[in-house]
XYZ file of C-alpha atoms in Angstrom:
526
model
C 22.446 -2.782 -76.963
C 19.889 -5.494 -77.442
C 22.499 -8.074 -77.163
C 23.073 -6.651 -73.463
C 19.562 -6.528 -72.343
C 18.994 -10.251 -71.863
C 21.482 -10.270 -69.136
C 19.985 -8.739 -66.291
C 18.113 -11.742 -65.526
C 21.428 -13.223 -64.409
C 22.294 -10.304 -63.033
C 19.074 -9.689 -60.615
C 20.684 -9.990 -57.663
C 23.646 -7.937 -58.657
C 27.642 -8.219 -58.192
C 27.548 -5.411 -55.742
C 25.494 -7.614 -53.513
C 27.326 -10.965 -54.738
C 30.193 -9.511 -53.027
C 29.331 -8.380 -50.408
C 27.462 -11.194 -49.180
C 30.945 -12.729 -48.623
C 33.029 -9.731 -47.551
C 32.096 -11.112 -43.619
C 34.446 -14.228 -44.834
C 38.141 -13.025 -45.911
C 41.556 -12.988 -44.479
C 42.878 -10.051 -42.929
C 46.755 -10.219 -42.314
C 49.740 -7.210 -42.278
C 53.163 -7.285 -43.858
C 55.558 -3.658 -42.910
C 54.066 -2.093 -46.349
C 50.993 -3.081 -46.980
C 47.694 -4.143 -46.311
C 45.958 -7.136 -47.936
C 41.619 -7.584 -47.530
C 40.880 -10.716 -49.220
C 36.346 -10.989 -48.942
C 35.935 -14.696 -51.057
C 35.550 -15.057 -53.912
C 34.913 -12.160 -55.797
C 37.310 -9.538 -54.922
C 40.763 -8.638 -52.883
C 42.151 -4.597 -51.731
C 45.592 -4.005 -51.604
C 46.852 -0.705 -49.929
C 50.215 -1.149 -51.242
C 53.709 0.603 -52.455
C 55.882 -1.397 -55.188
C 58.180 -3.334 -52.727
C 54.665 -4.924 -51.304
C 54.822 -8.442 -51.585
C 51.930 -10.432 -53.959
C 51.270 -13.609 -54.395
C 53.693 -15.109 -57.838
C 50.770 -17.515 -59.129
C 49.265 -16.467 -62.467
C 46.614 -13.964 -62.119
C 44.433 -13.056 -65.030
C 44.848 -9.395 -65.874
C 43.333 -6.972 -68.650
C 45.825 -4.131 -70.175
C 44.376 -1.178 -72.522
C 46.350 -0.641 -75.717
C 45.985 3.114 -77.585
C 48.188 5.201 -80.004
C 47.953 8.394 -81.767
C 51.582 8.957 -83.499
C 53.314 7.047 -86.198
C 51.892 3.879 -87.445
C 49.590 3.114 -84.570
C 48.899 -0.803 -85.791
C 52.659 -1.524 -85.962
C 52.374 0.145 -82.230
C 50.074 -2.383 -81.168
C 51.935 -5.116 -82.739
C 55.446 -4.632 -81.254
C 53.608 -3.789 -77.987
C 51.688 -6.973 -78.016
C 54.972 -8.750 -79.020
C 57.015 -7.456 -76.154
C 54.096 -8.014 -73.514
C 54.564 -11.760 -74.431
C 58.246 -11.646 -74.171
C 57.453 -9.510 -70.591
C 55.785 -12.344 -69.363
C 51.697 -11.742 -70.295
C 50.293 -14.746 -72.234
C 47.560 -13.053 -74.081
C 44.231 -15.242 -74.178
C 41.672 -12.879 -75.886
C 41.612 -9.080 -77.682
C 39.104 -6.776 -78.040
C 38.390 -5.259 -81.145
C 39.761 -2.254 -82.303
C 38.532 1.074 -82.020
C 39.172 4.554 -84.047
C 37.866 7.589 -81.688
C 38.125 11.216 -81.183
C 40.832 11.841 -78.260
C 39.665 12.480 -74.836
C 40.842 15.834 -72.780
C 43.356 17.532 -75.222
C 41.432 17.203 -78.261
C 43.538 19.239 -80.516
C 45.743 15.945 -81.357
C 45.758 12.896 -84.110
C 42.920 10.496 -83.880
C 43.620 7.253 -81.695
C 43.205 3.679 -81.939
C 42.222 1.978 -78.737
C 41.850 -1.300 -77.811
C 42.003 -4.208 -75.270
C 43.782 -7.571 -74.250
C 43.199 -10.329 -71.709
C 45.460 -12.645 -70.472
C 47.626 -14.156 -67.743
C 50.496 -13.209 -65.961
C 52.881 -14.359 -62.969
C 53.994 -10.777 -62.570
C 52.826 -8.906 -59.962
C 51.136 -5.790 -60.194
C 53.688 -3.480 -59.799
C 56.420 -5.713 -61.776
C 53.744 -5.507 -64.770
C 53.350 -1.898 -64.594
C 57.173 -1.814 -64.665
C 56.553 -3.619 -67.901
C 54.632 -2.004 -69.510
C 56.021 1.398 -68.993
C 59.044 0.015 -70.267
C 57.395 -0.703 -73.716
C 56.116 2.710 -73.885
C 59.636 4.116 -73.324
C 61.280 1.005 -75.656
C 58.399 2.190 -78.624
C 59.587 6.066 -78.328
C 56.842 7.306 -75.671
C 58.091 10.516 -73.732
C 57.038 12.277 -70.917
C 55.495 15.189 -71.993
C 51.698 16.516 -71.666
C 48.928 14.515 -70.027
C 46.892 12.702 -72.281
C 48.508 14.411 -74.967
C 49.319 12.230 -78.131
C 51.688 9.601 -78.010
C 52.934 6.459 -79.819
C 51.991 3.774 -77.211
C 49.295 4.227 -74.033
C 49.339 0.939 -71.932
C 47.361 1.023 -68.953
C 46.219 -2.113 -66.515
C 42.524 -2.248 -66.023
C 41.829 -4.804 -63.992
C 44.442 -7.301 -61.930
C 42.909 -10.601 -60.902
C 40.518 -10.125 -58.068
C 42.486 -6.870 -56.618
C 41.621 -3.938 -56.405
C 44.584 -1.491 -55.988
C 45.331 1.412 -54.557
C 48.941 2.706 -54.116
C 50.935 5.996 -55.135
C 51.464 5.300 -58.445
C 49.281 2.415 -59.221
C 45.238 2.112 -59.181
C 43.335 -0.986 -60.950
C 40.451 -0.467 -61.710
C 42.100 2.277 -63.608
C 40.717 5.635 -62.027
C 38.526 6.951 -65.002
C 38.163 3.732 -66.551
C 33.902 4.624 -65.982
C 33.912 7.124 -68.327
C 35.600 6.814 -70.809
C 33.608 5.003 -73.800
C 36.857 4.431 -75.830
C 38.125 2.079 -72.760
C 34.957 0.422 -72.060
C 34.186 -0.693 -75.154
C 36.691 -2.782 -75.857
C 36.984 -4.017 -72.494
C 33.549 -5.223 -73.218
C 34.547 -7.222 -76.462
C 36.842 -9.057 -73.584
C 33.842 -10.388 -72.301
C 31.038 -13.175 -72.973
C 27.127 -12.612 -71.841
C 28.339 -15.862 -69.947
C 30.362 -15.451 -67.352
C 33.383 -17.371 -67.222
C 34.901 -17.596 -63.992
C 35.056 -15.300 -60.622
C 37.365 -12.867 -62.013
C 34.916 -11.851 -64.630
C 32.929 -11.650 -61.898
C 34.812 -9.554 -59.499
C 35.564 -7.314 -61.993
C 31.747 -6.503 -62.389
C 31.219 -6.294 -58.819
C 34.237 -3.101 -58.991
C 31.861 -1.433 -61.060
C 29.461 -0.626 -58.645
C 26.138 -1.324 -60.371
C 23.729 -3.884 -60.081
C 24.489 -4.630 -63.811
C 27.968 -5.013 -63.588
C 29.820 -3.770 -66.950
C 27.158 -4.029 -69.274
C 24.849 -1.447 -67.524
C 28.250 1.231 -67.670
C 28.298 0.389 -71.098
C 24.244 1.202 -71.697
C 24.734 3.814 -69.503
C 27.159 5.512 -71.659
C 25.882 4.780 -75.124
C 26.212 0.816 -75.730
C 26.266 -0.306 -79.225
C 24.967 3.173 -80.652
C 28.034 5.054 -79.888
C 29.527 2.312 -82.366
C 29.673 3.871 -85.948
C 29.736 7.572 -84.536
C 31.954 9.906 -85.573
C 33.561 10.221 -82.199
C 34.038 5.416 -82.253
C 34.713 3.760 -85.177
C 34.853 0.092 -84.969
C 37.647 -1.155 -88.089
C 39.607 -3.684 -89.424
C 43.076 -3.102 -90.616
C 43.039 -3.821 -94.538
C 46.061 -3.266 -96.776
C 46.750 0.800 -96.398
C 43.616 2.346 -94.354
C 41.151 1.097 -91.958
C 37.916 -0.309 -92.920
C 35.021 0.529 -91.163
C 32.697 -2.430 -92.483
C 29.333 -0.702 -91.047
C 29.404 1.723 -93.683
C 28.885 -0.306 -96.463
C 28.700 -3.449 -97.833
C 31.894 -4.697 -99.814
C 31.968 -7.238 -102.638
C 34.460 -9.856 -103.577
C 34.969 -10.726 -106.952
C 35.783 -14.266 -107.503
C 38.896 -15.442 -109.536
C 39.088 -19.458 -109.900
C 42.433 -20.582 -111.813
C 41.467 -24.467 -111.527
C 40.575 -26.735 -114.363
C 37.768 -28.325 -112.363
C 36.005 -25.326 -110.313
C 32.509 -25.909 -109.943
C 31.013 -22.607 -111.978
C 34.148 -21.517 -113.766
C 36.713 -24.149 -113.604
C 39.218 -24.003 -116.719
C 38.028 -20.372 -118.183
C 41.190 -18.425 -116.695
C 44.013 -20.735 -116.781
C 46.193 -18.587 -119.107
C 47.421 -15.233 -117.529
C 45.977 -12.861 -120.066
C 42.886 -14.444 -119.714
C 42.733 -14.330 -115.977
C 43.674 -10.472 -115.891
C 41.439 -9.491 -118.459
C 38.859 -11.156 -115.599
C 39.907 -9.356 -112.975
C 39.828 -5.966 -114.946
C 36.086 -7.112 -115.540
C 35.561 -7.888 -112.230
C 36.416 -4.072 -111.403
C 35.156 -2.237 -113.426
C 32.134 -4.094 -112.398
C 32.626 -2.393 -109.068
C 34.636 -5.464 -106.883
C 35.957 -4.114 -103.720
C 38.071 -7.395 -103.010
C 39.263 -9.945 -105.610
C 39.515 -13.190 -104.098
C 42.362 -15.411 -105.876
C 42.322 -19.112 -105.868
C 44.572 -21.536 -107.326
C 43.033 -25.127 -105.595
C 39.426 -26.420 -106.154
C 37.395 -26.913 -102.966
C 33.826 -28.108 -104.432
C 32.817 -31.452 -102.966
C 35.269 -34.200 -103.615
C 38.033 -32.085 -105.578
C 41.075 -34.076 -104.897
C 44.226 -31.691 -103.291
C 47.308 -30.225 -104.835
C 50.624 -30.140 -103.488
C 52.148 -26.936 -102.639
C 53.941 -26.297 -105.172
C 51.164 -27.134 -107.694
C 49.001 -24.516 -106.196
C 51.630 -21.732 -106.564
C 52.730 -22.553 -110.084
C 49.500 -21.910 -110.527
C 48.878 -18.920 -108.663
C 52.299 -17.008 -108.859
C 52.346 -16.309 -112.320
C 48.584 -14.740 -112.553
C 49.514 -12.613 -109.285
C 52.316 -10.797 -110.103
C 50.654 -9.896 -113.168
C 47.578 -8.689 -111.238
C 49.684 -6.358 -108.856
C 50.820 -4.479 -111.707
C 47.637 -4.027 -113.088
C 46.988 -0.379 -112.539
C 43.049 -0.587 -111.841
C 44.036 -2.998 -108.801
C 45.287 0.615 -106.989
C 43.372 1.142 -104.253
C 41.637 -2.296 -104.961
C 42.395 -5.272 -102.283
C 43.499 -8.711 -103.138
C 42.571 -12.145 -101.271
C 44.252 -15.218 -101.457
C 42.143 -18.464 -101.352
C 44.298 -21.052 -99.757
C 44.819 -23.086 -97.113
C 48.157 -23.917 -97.020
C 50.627 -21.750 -95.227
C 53.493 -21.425 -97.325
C 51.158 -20.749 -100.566
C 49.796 -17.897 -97.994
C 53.430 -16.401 -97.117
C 54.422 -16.538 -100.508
C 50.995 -14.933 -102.144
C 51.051 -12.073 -99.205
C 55.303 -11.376 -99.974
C 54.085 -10.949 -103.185
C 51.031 -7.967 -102.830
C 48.087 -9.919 -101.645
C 46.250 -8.293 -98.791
C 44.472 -11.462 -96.937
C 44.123 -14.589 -96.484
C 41.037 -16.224 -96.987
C 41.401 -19.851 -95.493
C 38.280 -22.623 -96.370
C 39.513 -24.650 -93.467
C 40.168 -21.742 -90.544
C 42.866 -23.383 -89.744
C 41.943 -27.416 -89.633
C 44.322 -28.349 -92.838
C 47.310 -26.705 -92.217
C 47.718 -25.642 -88.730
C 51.316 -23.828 -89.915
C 48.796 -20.962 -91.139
C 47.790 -19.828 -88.513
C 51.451 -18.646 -87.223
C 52.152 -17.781 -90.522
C 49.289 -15.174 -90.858
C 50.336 -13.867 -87.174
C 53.282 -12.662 -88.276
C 52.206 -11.466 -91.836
C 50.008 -9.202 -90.114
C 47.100 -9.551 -92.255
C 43.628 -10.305 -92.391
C 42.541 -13.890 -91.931
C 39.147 -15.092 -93.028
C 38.088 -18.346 -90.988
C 35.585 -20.379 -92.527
C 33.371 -23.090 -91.225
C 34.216 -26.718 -92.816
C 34.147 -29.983 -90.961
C 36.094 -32.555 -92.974
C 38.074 -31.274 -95.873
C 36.566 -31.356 -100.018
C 36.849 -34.729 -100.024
C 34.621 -35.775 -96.619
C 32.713 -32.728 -96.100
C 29.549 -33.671 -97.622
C 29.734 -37.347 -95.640
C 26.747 -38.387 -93.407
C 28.842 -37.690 -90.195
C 29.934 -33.932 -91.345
C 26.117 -33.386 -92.337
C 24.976 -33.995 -88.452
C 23.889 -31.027 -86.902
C 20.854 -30.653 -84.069
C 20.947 -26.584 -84.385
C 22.958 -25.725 -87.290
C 23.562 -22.102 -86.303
C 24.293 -22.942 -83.227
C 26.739 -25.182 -83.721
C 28.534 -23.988 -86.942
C 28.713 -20.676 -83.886
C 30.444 -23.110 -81.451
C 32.654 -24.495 -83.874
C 33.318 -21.224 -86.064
C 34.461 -19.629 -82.338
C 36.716 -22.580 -81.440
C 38.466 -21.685 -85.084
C 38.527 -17.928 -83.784
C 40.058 -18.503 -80.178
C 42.980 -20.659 -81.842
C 43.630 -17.743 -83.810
C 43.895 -15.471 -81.269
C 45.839 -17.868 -79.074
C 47.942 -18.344 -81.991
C 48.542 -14.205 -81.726
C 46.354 -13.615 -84.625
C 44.106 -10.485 -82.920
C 40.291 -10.703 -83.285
C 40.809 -7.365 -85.134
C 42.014 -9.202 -87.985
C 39.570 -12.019 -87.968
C 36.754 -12.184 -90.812
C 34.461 -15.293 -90.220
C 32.692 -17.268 -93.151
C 29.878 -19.836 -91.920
C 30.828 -21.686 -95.058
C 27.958 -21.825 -97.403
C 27.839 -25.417 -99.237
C 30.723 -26.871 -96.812
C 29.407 -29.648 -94.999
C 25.833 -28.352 -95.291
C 22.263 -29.667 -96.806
C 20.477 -27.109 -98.406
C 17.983 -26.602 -95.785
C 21.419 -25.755 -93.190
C 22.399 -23.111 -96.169
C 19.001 -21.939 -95.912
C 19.040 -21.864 -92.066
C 22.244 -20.314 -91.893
C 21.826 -17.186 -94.451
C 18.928 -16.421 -92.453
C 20.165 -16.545 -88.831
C 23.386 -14.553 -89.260
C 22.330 -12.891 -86.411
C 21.694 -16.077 -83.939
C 25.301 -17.038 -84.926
C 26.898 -13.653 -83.445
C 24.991 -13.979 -80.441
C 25.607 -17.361 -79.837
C 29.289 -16.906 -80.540
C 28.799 -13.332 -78.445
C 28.097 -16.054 -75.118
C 31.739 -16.884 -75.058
C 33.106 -13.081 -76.795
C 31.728 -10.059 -77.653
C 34.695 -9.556 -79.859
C 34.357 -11.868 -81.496
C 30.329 -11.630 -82.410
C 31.249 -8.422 -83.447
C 33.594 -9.143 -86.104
C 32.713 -8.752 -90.117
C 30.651 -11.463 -91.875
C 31.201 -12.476 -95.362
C 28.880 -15.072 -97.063
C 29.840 -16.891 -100.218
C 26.627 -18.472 -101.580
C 27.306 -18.303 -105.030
C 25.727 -19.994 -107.901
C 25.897 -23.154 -105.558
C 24.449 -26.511 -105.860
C 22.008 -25.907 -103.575
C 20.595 -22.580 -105.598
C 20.462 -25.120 -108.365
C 18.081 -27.752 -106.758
C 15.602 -24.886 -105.462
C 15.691 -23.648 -108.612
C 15.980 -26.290 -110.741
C 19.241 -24.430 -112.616
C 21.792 -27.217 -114.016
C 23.984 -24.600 -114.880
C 26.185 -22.870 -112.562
C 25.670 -19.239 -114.618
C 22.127 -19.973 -114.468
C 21.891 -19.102 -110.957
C 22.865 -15.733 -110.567
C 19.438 -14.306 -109.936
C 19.142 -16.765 -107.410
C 22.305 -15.768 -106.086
C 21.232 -12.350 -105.511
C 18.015 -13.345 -103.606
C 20.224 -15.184 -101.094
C 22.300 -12.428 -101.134
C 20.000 -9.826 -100.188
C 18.443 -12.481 -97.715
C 22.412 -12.515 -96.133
C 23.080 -8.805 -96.141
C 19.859 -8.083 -94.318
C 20.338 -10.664 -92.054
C 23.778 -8.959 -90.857
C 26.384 -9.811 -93.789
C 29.059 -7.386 -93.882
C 31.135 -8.945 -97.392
C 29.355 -11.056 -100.313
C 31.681 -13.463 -102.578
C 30.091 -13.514 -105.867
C 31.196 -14.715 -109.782
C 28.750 -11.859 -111.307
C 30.063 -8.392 -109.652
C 27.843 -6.308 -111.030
C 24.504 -7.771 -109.694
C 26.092 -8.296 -106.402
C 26.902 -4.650 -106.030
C 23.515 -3.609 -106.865
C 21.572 -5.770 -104.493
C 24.394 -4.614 -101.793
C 23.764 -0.988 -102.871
C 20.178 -1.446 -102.216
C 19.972 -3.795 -98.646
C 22.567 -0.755 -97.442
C 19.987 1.758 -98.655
C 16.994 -0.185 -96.895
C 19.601 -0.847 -93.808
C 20.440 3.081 -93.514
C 16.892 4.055 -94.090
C 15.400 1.860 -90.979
C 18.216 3.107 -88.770
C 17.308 6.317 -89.044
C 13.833 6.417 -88.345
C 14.376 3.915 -84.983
């Protein structure tokens, strides 16, 4: 809620009175069917039926996804596939939601989220749309808001507001239903973006637009609840990262790695490692076949699976690795498609995107998750005097790390999948490592000024046994730092880190253990 608060400043004067400032302006004109009000800029009435006539340029629109039978993610998939194909070029998604359902509560749990994006249908054409997907994904008529295998309603339509017999935007109990507003929040920045994010908090009807509905009916503490889960598709269930914090095992299988480079070349070896690494306790092992420390030169393709293919497919078998998840470290699309085909779980990409821009299409339609990390440069140039330029590093690994995120989504990679890494060591001095472990926080809410969503979505910070542990500490030796590992650590897990990448498992999940102790304690006595 705290992030919301700031923004009444901007918001003194209020939409509602925004609004209607101008309604003495507008355009007032008949057609046989309908009636059109147009008060500039903010927002237009239509009294309409579906042969009224609307304007065919692009209007930005935002449609609510949910699902309660079958697989509900490959719901939202195909449904977000054949919205494109429809016609709606989808710019931004909100995150995704678990919650109790609403009316007839003697029914499956649903997932719920929402999309933003453009469209020259018009209002009733998209509604034709959509309720065409729900039929085309198996939805029947049958009991109101009873469960069902695709809900798609539109929530807002450009400027309009709607009224006809079979079509209102805003949708008529949009206000209270905390399920529908908060991803429609995600869809939004604390900046606002143009007049249609405006208009769309004058239809509210409060001086605070969206964000004082959202206070109004909980905010950011209904969030974690049993009745709104906020998750993350990964590999068979949904992970709710507020519960705990996970840790990634690392895996290098390069001869040159900067703390373990050359120890698990052989297979054997390298499973024996990974067996290690859970019985340690390692939520995620994270699998890579190419060095990234500063300088490393760059293997081909197929040099990175030769070496990667052989360890995998021995790992899947392993039976401790049930129930386990596996990452791939790459950035190269095909090494991704290949390691995902073959039982890996996500993607884990150094470059988010910057080195192979094939990925990020890839990923899209593997359907996994996709961790984005902040680089400039590649291995080679990262540590240059030009990548090492920053005025506010927070602020501007947040800019950057965003611009990474919205080409994923425009890509069709949803912000439900996305997993951001500032990118500890990657074009950074030691005092920017420092800077950044401790203002997690100032990153989300400078990347929440262009998307909620995406300030919202997990953190994971890989700090270690890095150089720069080594200079504070005056540690040579990689294995040397892992007690100054797991004060950064604890520093990043406090701060608002939601995975930690770490060579030595088992202090990594006791310093997690213990920041999620201290984390639940202070949350339940404020």
């Amino acid at each position: 809620m705290e992030m919301f608060r700031h923004m009444y400043p901007i918001f003194r004067h209020g939409f509602k009175g925004l609004l209607h400032s101008n309604s003495h302006i507008g355009l007032n004109f008949r057609t046989s069917r309908c009636t059109y009000f147009h008060p500039i800029p903010f927002c237009y009435r239509i009294h309409s039926s579906p042969e009224c006539p609307v304007q065919s340029s692009e209007e930005e629109v935002v449609i609510a996804l949910g699902s309660n039978v079958g697989d509900r993610i490959h719901n939202f998939n195909k449904a977000l596939q054949m919205m494109k194909k429809l016609g709606v070029n989808i710019t931004r998604h909100g995150c995704l939601y678990e919650s109790e359902p609403a009316y007839v509560t003697e029914q499956p749990l649903f997932l719920n989220s929402a999309v933003r994006g453009t469209t020259k249908l018009g209002p009733h054409e998209l509604l034709k749309a959509l309720k065409q997907i729900e039929k085309d994904l198996g939805r029947q008529d049958g009991m109101r808001y009873g469960p069902r295998p695709i809900d798609l309603d539109i929530l807002f339509y450009g400027k309009y507001k709607i009224e006809s017999e079979d079509l209102i935007v805003p949708h008529e109990r949009i206000w209270e239903r905390s399920f529908v507003v908060a991803p429609l929040i995600d869809l939004l920045g604390s900046s606002i973006d143009n007049d249609n994010v405006a208009s769309w908090h004058s239809l509210v009807g409060r001086r605070g637009g969206i964000f004082e509905l959202w206070e109004k009916l909980g905010g950011e503490s209904l969030i974690g609840s049993k009745g709104l889960r906020r998750v993350l598709p990964m590999g068979t269930h949904l992970w709710d990262w507020s519960e705990k914090t996970h840790v990634m095992g690392v895996l290098n299988l390069t001869p040159d790695s900067f703390s373990d480079g050359g120890k698990f070349l052989e297979v054997n070896v390298a499973v024996s490692q990974v067996r290690s690494l859970i019985s340690e306790g390692a939520d995620i092992i994270d699998i890579g076949a190419q060095s990234t420390r500063p300088n490393a030169s760059r293997l081909s393709v197929d040099e990175e699976l030769k070496r990667l293919i052989p360890v995998l497919d021995a790992v899947v078998k392993m039976p401790e690795v049930e129930g386990k998840l596996l990452s791939v470290d790459t950035f190269y699309a095909e090494v991704a498609s290949e390691a995902v085909n073959r039982g890996a779980h996500i993607v884990n990409d150094v470059s988010g995107g910057q080195l192979d821009p094939k990925i990020l299409s890839v990923v899209r339609d593997l359907g996994v998750p996709y961790i984005a990390m902040h680089m400039r440069g590649d291995p080679t140039t990262m540590q240059s005097n030009e990548n090492l330029k920053y005025e506010d590093v927070c602020e501007q690994v947040a800019s950057e790390l965003y611009n990474r995120l919205h080409e994923a989504e425009l890509a069709g990679i949803p912000i439900w999948r996305i997993i951001i890494d500032p990118g500890i060591g990657f074009s950074k001095k030691t005092e920017h490592n420092l800077e950044l472990i401790m203002g997690l926080s100032n990153i989300r809410r400078e990347i929440g000024k262009k998307s909620f969503a995406a300030s919202h979505v997990p953190i994971l910070l890989g700090p270690s046994r890095k150089r720069f542990l080594g200079e504070i500490c005056n540690r040579s030796s990689p294995g040397e730092r892992d007690p100054a590992t797991i004060a950064v650590v604890t520093a990043g897990i406090l701060a608002g880190a939601n995975i930690i990448r770490v060579h030595n498992v088992g202090y990594g999940l006791d310093a997690a253990k213990v920041c999620d102790a201290m984390l639940k304690q202070q949350k339940s006595i404020s």
